[in-house]
C-alpha positions as CSV (number, residue, x, y, z in Angstrom):
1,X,-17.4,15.0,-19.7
2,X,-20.9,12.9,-20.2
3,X,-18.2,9.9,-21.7
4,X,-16.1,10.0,-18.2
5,X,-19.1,10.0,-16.4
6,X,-20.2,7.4,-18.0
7,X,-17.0,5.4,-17.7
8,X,-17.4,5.6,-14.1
9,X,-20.7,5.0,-13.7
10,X,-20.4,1.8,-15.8
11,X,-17.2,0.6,-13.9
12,X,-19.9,1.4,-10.5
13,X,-22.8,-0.3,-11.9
14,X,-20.6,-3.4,-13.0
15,X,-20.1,-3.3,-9.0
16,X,-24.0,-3.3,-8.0
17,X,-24.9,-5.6,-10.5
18,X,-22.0,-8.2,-9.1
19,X,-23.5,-7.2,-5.3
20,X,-27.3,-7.7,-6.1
21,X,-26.3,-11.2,-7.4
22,X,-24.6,-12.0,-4.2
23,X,-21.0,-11.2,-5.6
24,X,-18.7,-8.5,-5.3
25,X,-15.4,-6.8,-5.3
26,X,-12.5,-4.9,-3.5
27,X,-9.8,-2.3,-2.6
28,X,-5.8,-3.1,-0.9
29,X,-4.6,-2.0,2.5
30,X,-3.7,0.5,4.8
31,X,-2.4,0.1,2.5
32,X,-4.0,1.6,-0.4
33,X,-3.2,4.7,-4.3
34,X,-1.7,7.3,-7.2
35,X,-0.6,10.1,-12.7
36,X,-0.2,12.1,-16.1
37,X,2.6,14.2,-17.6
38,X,3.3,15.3,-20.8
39,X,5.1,12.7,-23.4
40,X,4.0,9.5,-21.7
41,X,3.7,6.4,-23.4
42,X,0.7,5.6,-25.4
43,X,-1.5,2.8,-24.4
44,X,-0.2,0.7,-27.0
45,X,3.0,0.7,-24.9
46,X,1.2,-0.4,-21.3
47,X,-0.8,-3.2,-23.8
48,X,3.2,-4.9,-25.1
49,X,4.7,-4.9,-22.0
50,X,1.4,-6.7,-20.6
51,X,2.2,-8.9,-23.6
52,X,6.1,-9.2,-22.8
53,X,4.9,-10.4,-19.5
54,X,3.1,-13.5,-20.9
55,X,6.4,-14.3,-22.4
56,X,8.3,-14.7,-19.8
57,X,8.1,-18.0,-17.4
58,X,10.3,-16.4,-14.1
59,X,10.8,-18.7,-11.8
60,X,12.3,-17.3,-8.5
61,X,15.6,-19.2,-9.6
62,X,15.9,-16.5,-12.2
63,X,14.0,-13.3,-10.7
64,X,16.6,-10.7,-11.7
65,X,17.4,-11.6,-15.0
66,X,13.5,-11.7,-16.2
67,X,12.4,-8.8,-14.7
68,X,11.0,-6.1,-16.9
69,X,12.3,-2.7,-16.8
70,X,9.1,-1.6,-15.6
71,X,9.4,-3.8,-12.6
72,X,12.9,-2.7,-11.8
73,X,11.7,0.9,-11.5
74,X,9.0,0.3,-9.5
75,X,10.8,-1.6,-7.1
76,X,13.4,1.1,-7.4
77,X,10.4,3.9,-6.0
78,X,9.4,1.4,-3.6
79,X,12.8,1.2,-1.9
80,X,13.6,4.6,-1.6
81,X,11.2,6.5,0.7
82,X,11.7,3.4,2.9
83,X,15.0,3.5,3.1
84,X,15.4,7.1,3.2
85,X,13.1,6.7,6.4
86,X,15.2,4.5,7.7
87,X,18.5,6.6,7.7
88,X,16.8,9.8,8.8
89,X,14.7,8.2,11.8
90,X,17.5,8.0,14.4
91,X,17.9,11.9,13.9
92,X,14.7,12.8,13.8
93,X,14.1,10.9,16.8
94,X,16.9,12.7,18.7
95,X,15.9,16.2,17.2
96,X,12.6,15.3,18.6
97,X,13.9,15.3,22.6
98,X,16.4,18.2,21.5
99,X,13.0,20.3,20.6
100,X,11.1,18.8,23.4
101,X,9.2,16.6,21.5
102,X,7.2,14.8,24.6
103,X,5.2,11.0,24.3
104,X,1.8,13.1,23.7
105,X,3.8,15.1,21.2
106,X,4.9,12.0,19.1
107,X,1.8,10.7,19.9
108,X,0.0,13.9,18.3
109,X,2.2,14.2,15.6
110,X,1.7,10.6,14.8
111,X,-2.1,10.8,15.0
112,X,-1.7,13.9,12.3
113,X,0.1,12.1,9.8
114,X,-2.4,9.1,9.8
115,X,-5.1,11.9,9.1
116,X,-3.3,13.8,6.5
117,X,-2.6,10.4,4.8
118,X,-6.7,9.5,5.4
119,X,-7.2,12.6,3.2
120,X,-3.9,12.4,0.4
121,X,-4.4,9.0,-0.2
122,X,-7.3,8.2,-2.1
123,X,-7.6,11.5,-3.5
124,X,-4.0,10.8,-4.9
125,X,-5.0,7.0,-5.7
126,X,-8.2,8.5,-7.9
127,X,-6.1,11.5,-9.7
128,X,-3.7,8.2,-10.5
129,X,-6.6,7.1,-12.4
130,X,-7.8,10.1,-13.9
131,X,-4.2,11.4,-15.0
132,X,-2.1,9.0,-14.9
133,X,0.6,6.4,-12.6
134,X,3.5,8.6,-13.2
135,X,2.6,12.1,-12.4
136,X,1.3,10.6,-8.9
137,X,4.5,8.6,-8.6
138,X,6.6,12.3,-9.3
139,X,4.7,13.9,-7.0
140,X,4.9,11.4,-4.4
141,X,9.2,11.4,-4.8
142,X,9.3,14.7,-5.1
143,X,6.8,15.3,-1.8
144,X,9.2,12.1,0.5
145,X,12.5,14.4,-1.0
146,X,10.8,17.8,0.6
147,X,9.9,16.0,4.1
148,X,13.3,14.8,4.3
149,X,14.6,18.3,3.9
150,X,12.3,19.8,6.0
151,X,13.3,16.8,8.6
152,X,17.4,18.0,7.9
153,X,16.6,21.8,8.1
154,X,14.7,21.8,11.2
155,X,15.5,23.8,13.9
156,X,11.8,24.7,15.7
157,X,9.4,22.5,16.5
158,X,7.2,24.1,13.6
159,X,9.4,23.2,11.0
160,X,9.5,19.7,12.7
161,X,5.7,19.7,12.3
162,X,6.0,21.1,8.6
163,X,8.2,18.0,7.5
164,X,5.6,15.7,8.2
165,X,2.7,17.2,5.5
166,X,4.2,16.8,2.3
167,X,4.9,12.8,2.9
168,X,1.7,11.7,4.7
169,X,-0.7,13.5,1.9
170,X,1.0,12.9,-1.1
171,X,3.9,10.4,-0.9
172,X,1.4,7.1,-1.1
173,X,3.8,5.4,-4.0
174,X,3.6,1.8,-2.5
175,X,-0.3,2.4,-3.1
176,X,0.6,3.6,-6.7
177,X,2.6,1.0,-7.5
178,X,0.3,-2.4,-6.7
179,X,-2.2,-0.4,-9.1
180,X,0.7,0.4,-11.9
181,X,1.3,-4.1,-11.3
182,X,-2.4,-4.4,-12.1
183,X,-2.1,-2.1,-15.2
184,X,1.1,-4.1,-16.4
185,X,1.3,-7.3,-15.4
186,X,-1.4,-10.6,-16.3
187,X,-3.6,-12.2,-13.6
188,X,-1.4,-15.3,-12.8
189,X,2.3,-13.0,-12.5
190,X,0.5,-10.3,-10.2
191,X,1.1,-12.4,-7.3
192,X,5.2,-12.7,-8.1
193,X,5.1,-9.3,-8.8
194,X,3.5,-8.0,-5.5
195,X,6.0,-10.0,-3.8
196,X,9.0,-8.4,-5.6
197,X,7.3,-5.1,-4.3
198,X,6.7,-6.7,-1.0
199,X,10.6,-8.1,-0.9
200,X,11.5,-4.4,-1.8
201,X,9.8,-3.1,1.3
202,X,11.5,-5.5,3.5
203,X,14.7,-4.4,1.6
204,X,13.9,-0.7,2.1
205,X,13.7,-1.3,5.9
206,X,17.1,-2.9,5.7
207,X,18.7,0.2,4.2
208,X,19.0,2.5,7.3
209,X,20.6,0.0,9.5
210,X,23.6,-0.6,6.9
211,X,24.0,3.1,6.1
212,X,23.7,4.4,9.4
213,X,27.8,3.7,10.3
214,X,28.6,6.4,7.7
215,X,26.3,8.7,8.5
216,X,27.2,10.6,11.5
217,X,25.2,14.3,11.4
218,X,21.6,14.5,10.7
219,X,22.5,16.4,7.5
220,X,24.0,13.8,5.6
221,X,21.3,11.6,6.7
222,X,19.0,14.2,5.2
223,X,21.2,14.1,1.7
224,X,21.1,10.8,1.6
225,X,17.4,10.2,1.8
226,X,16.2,13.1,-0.2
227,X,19.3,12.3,-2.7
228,X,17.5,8.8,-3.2
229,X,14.1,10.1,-3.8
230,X,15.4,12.6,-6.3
231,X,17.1,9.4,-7.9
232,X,13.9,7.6,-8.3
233,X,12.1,10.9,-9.6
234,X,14.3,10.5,-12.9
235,X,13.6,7.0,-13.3
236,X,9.7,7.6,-13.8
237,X,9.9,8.4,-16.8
238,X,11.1,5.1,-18.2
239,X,7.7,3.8,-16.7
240,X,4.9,3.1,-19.5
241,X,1.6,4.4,-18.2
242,X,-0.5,1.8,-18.0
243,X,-4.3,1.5,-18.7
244,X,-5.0,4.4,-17.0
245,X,-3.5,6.6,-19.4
246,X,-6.2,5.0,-21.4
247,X,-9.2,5.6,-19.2
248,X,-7.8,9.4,-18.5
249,X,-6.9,10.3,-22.5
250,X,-10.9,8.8,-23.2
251,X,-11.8,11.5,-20.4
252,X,-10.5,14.1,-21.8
253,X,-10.9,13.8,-25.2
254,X,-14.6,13.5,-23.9
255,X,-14.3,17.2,-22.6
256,X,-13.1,18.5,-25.6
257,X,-16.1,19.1,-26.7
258,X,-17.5,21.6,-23.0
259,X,-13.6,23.2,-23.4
260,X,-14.5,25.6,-26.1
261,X,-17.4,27.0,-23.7
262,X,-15.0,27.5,-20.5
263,X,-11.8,29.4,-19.2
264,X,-9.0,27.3,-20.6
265,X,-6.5,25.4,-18.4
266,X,-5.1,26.8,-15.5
267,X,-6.1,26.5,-11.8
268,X,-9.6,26.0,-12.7
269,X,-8.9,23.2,-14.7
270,X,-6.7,21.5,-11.5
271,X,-9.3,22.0,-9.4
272,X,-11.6,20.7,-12.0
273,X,-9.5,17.2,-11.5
274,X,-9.3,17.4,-8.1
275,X,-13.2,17.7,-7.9
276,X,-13.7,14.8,-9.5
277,X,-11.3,12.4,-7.8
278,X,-12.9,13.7,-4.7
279,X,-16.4,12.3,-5.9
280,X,-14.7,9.3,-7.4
281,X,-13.5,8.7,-3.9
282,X,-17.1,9.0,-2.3
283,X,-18.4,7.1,-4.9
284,X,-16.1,4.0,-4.4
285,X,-16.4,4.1,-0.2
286,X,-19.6,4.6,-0.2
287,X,-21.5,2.5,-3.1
288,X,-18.6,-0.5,-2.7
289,X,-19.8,-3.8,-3.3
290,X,-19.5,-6.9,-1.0
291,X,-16.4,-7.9,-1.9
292,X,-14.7,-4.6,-1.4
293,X,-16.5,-4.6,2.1
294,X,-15.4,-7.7,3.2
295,X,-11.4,-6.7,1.8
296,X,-12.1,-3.5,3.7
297,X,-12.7,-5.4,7.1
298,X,-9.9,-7.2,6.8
299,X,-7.2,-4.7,6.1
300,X,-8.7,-2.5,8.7
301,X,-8.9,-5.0,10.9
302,X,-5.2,-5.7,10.4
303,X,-4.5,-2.2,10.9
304,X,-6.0,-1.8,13.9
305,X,-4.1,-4.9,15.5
306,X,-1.3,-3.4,14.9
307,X,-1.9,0.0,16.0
308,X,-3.6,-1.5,19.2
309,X,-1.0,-3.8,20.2
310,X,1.9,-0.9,19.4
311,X,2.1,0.3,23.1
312,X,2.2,-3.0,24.1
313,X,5.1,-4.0,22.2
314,X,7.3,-0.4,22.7
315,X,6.7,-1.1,27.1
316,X,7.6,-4.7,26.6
317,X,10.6,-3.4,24.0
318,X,12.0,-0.4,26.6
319,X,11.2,-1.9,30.0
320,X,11.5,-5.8,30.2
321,X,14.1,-5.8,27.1
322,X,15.4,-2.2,28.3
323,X,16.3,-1.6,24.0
324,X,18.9,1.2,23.2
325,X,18.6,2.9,20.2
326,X,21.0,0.2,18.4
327,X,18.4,-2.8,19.6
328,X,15.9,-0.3,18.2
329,X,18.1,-0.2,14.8
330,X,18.3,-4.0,14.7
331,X,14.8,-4.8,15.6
332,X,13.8,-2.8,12.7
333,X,16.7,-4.3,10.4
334,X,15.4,-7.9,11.6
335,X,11.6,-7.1,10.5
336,X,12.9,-5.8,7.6
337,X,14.9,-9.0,6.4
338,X,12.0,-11.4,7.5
339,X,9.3,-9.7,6.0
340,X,11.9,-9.5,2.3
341,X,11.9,-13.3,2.8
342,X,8.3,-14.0,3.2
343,X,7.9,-11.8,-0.1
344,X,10.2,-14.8,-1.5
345,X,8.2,-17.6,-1.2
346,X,4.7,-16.0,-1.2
347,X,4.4,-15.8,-4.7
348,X,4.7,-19.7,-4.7
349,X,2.4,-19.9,-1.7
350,X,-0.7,-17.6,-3.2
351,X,-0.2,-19.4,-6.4
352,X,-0.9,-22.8,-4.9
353,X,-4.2,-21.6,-3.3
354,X,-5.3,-19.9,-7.1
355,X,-8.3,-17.5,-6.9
356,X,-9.8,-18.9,-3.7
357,X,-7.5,-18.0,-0.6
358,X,-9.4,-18.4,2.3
359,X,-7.4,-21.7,3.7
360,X,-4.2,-19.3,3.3
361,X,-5.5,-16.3,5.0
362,X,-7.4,-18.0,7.8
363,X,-3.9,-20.1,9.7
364,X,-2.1,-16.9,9.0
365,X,-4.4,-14.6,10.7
366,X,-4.2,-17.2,13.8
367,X,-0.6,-17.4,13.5
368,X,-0.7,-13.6,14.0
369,X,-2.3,-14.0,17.2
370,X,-0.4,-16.6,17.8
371,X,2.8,-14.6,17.8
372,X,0.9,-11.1,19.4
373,X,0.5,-13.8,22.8
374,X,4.0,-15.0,23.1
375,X,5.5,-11.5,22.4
376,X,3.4,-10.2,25.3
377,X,4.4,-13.4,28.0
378,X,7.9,-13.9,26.9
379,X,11.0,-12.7,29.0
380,X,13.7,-14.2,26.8
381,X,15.0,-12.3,23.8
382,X,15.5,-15.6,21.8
383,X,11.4,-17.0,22.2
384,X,11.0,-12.4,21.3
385,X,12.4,-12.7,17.7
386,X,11.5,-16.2,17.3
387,X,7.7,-15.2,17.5
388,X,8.7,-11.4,15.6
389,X,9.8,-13.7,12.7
390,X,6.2,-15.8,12.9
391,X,4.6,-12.4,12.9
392,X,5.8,-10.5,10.4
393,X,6.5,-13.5,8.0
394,X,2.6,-14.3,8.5
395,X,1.6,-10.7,7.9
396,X,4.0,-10.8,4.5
397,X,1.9,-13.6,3.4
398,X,-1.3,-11.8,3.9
399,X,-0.4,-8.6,3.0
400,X,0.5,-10.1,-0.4
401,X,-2.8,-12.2,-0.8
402,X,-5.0,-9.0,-0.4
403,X,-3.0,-7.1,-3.1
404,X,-3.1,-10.3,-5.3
405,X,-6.6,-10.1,-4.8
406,X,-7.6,-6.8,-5.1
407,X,-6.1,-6.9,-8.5
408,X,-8.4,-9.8,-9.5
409,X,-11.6,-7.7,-8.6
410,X,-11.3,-4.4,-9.6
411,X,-12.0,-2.9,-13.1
412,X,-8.9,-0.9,-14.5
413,X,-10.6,2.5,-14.2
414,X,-11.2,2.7,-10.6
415,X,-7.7,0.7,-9.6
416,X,-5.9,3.5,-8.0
417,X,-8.8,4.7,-6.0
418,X,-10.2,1.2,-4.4
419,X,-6.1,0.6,-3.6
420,X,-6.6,4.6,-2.0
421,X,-9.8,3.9,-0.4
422,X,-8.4,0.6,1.6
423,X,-5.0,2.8,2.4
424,X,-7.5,5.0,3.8
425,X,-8.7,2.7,6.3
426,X,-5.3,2.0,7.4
427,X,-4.6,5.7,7.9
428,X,-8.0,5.5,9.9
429,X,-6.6,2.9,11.8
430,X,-3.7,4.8,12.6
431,X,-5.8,7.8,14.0
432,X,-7.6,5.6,16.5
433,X,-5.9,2.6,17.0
434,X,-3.4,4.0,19.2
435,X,-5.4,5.7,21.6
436,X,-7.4,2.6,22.2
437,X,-4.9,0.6,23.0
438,X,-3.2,3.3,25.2
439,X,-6.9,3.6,27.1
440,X,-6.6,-0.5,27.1
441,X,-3.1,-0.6,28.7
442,X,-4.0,1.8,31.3
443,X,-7.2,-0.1,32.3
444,X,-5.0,-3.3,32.3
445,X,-1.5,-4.6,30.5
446,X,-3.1,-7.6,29.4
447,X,-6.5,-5.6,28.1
448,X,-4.6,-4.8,24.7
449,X,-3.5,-8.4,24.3
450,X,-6.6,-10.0,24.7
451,X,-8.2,-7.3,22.5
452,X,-5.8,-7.7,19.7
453,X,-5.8,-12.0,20.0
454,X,-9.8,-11.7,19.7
455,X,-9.6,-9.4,17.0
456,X,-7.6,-12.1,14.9
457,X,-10.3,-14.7,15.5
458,X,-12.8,-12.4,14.2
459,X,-10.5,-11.6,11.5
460,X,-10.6,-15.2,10.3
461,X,-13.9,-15.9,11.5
462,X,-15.0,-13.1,8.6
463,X,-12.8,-14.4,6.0
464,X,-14.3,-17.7,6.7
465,X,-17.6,-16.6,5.5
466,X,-16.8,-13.5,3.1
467,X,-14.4,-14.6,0.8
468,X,-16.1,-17.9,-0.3
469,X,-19.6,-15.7,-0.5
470,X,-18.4,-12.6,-2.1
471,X,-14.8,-12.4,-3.3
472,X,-14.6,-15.3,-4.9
473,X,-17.8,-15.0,-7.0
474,X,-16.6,-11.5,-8.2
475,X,-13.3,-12.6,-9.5
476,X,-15.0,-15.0,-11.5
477,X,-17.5,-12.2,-12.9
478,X,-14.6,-10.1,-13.6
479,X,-12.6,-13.3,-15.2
480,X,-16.1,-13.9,-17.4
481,X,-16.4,-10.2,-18.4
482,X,-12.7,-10.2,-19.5
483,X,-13.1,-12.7,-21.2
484,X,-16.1,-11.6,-23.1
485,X,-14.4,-8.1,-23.8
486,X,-11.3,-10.1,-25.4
487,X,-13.6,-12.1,-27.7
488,X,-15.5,-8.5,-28.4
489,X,-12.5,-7.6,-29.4
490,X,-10.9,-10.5,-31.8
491,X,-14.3,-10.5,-33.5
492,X,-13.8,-7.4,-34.9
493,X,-10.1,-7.2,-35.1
494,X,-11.5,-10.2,-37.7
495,X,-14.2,-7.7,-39.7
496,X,-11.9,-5.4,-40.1
């Protein structure tokens, strides 16, 4: 136990010592993250398919064909919950006004989610570290699969409520996954390979709109969507664990020592586990460096854009556009297809801008604003998707740089905890942001717009002068410590 204690404490101190020299690091958003079973793969295993990845040049050109199968799974148990979403929404919806399901309903039920996930989230992020990628990534399919049932068996407005716990405090595998990518893959592919997840998102989205004209009961929507997850539950196992099989098998072969002297196994030992991801969680939020503060700000302030602006865009959607539910499927299936395309060419773009991506961040985050304004002022449908595709292709691009760069600053042991802690912000976000904006809109329609359009130039305003001052010097810490570690290392691969 002393030996994982002191592997945290090291990975925190690493964190103050980059801080107090006017460096830092960082987590990834609202997003946010999640393992061990029995019979996983050794670290060994995580440490040649880090050096397969080296030996592969993939250009987009030839994307399928070079992707590992570790990638292919993880893309795999990034579509499914998404598109299983997808399918079951229109049902849910309507079983929502069968039950009686009012605006301060959805509105509650909404709110309760973004708090359960403010909890599950980095608690299941830090367990990922502690116990491993995969058993978080099981329990996250296997917690979207019992919503979705829930959602199909529902009948009462309590088991409507019921089938929205098990998703929003334990299903967090898009979190998971961006810290299994910075187990797996090398610094310069993390970028391609956060796209691929990113494209697979967009893809996800895409799903319900293409499956929806053969589903035609809320049942089959419901076997199709748990049917999926169940799918992607099998393929985890294929998944090699990563390096925080590592950091969790040096953990616990430092408590073999304190087991002799306590009640083996069992519930105490789970809540044992739990315990300690709790405090890693603290730890993390509250002792973060600069560079995980200034990350933090960002994808919180992204967040709550979003939510903010969200009641403007459904009265503008329903009133001046007067959307049906088949607008609403297509609107959704449009987002879905542009935000898959800006995961295409970001890799490319984050590349070109190496560690430093202020200049990329700062147009996009204007060009969100951009597109906010004309959303809100438009009357034509055309100039309405035009500036949905500027949005959403500009929030693909930045959505992609954070990941990249949360990869670059964070130490391996506390990956799936900093990825939690910045999902938790979004969740936050989600609590909040709606009701302001509500309060906004009532004041005045164009309160929410001007909010949300300052917010932006804040937004950049702080990259502007955080990422050159803090982010940028703690990548290259972490980039000198690496390298000194792999010397450390080939110097006494050589005595030996």
């Amino acid at each position: 136990m002393h030996t994982g204690s002191k592997d945290k404490g090291n990975g925190v101190a690493r964190s103050r010592e980059q801080e107090a020299g006017g460096v830092g690091t960082g987590p990834a958003e609202a997003p946010r993250a999640m393992g061990t079973v029995t019979a996983m793969a050794s670290a060994s295993d995580a440490g040649s398919e880090k050096a397969a990845v080296g030996s592969r040049a993939a250009g987009w050109a030839s994307w399928a064909p070079s992707m590992r199968r570790w990638e292919v799974i993880i893309i795999l148990l990034t579509v499914a919950p998404m598109a299983g979403f997808t399918v079951i929404n229109p049902y849910q919806q309507a079983l929502r006004a069968e039950l009686g399901c009012d605006a301060l309903c959805i509105g509650t039920m909404t709110s309760a989610s973004s708090a359960l996930g403010l909890f599950g989230s980095p608690l299941v992020g830090a367990l990922s570290d502690q116990m491993g990628r995969r058993l978080a990534l099981a329990i996250g399919a296997l917690a979207s699969a019992l919503g979705f049932t829930l959602v199909g068996l529902a009948s009462s407005m309590p088991l409507l409520w019921l089938s929205v716990i098990p998703g929003s405090l334990l299903a967090h595998n898009f979190t998971i996954a961006k810290a299994l990518v910075a187990d797996l893959a090398r610094p310069e592919e993390r970028a391609g390979v956060m796209g691929k997840l990113g494209l697979a998102a967009g893809i996800g989205f895409m799903v319900g709109p293409a499956v929806n004209p053969f589903v035609s009961t809320r049942m089959q929507a419901c076997m199709f969507a748990t049917g999926i997850n169940l799918l992607s539950l099998a393929a985890i196992a294929y998944l090699p664990e990563g390096t925080a099989a590592a950091h969790a098998d040096a953990k616990r072969q430092a408590l073999k020592a304190d087991e002799s002297e306590k009640p083996a196994g069992g519930i105490a030992s789970v809540i044992s586990t739990v315990w300690e991801a709790i405090k890693e969680v603290v730890v993390l939020a509250v002792a973060a460096p600069a560079a995980a503060r200034v990350i933090l700000f960002l994808r919180f302030g992204l967040s709550m854009g979003f939510h903010v602006f969200y009641t403007v865009t459904q009265v503008i959607l329903k009133e001046k556009f007067k959307f049906a539910p088949n607008d609403y499927s297509n609107y959704f299936a449009f987002i879905g297809f542009t935000y898959a395309f800006s995961q295409l060419v970001s890799r490319a773009v984050i590349n070109r801008f190496g560690k430093n991506q202020t200049m990329l961040l700062i147009p996009c985050l204007l060009a969100l604003g951009v597109g906010r304004y004309i959303t809100s002022v438009t009357s034509s449908i055309f100039v309405l998707y035009g500036a949905l595709a500027f949005t959403v292709f500009a929030l693909g691009v930045v959505n992609t740089s954070i990941s990249t760069t949360i990869t670059r600053i964070a130490s391996e042991s506390n990956m799936g905890g900093l990825m939690g802690v910045l999902d938790t912000a979004e969740k936050l976000a989600g609590i909040v942001g709606p009701a302001i904006g509500g309060a906004l809109y009532s004041y005045s329609p164009v309160a929410p717009v001007l909010v949300v359009c300052l917010g932006y130039v804040v937004l950049s305003a702080g990259v502007g002068w955080g990422f050159p001052r803090y982010v940028l010097p703690a990548i290259e810490l972490k980039e000198q410590h690496s390298l000194q570690e792999r010397q450390a290392q080939d110097a006494k691969a050589k005595t030996e």
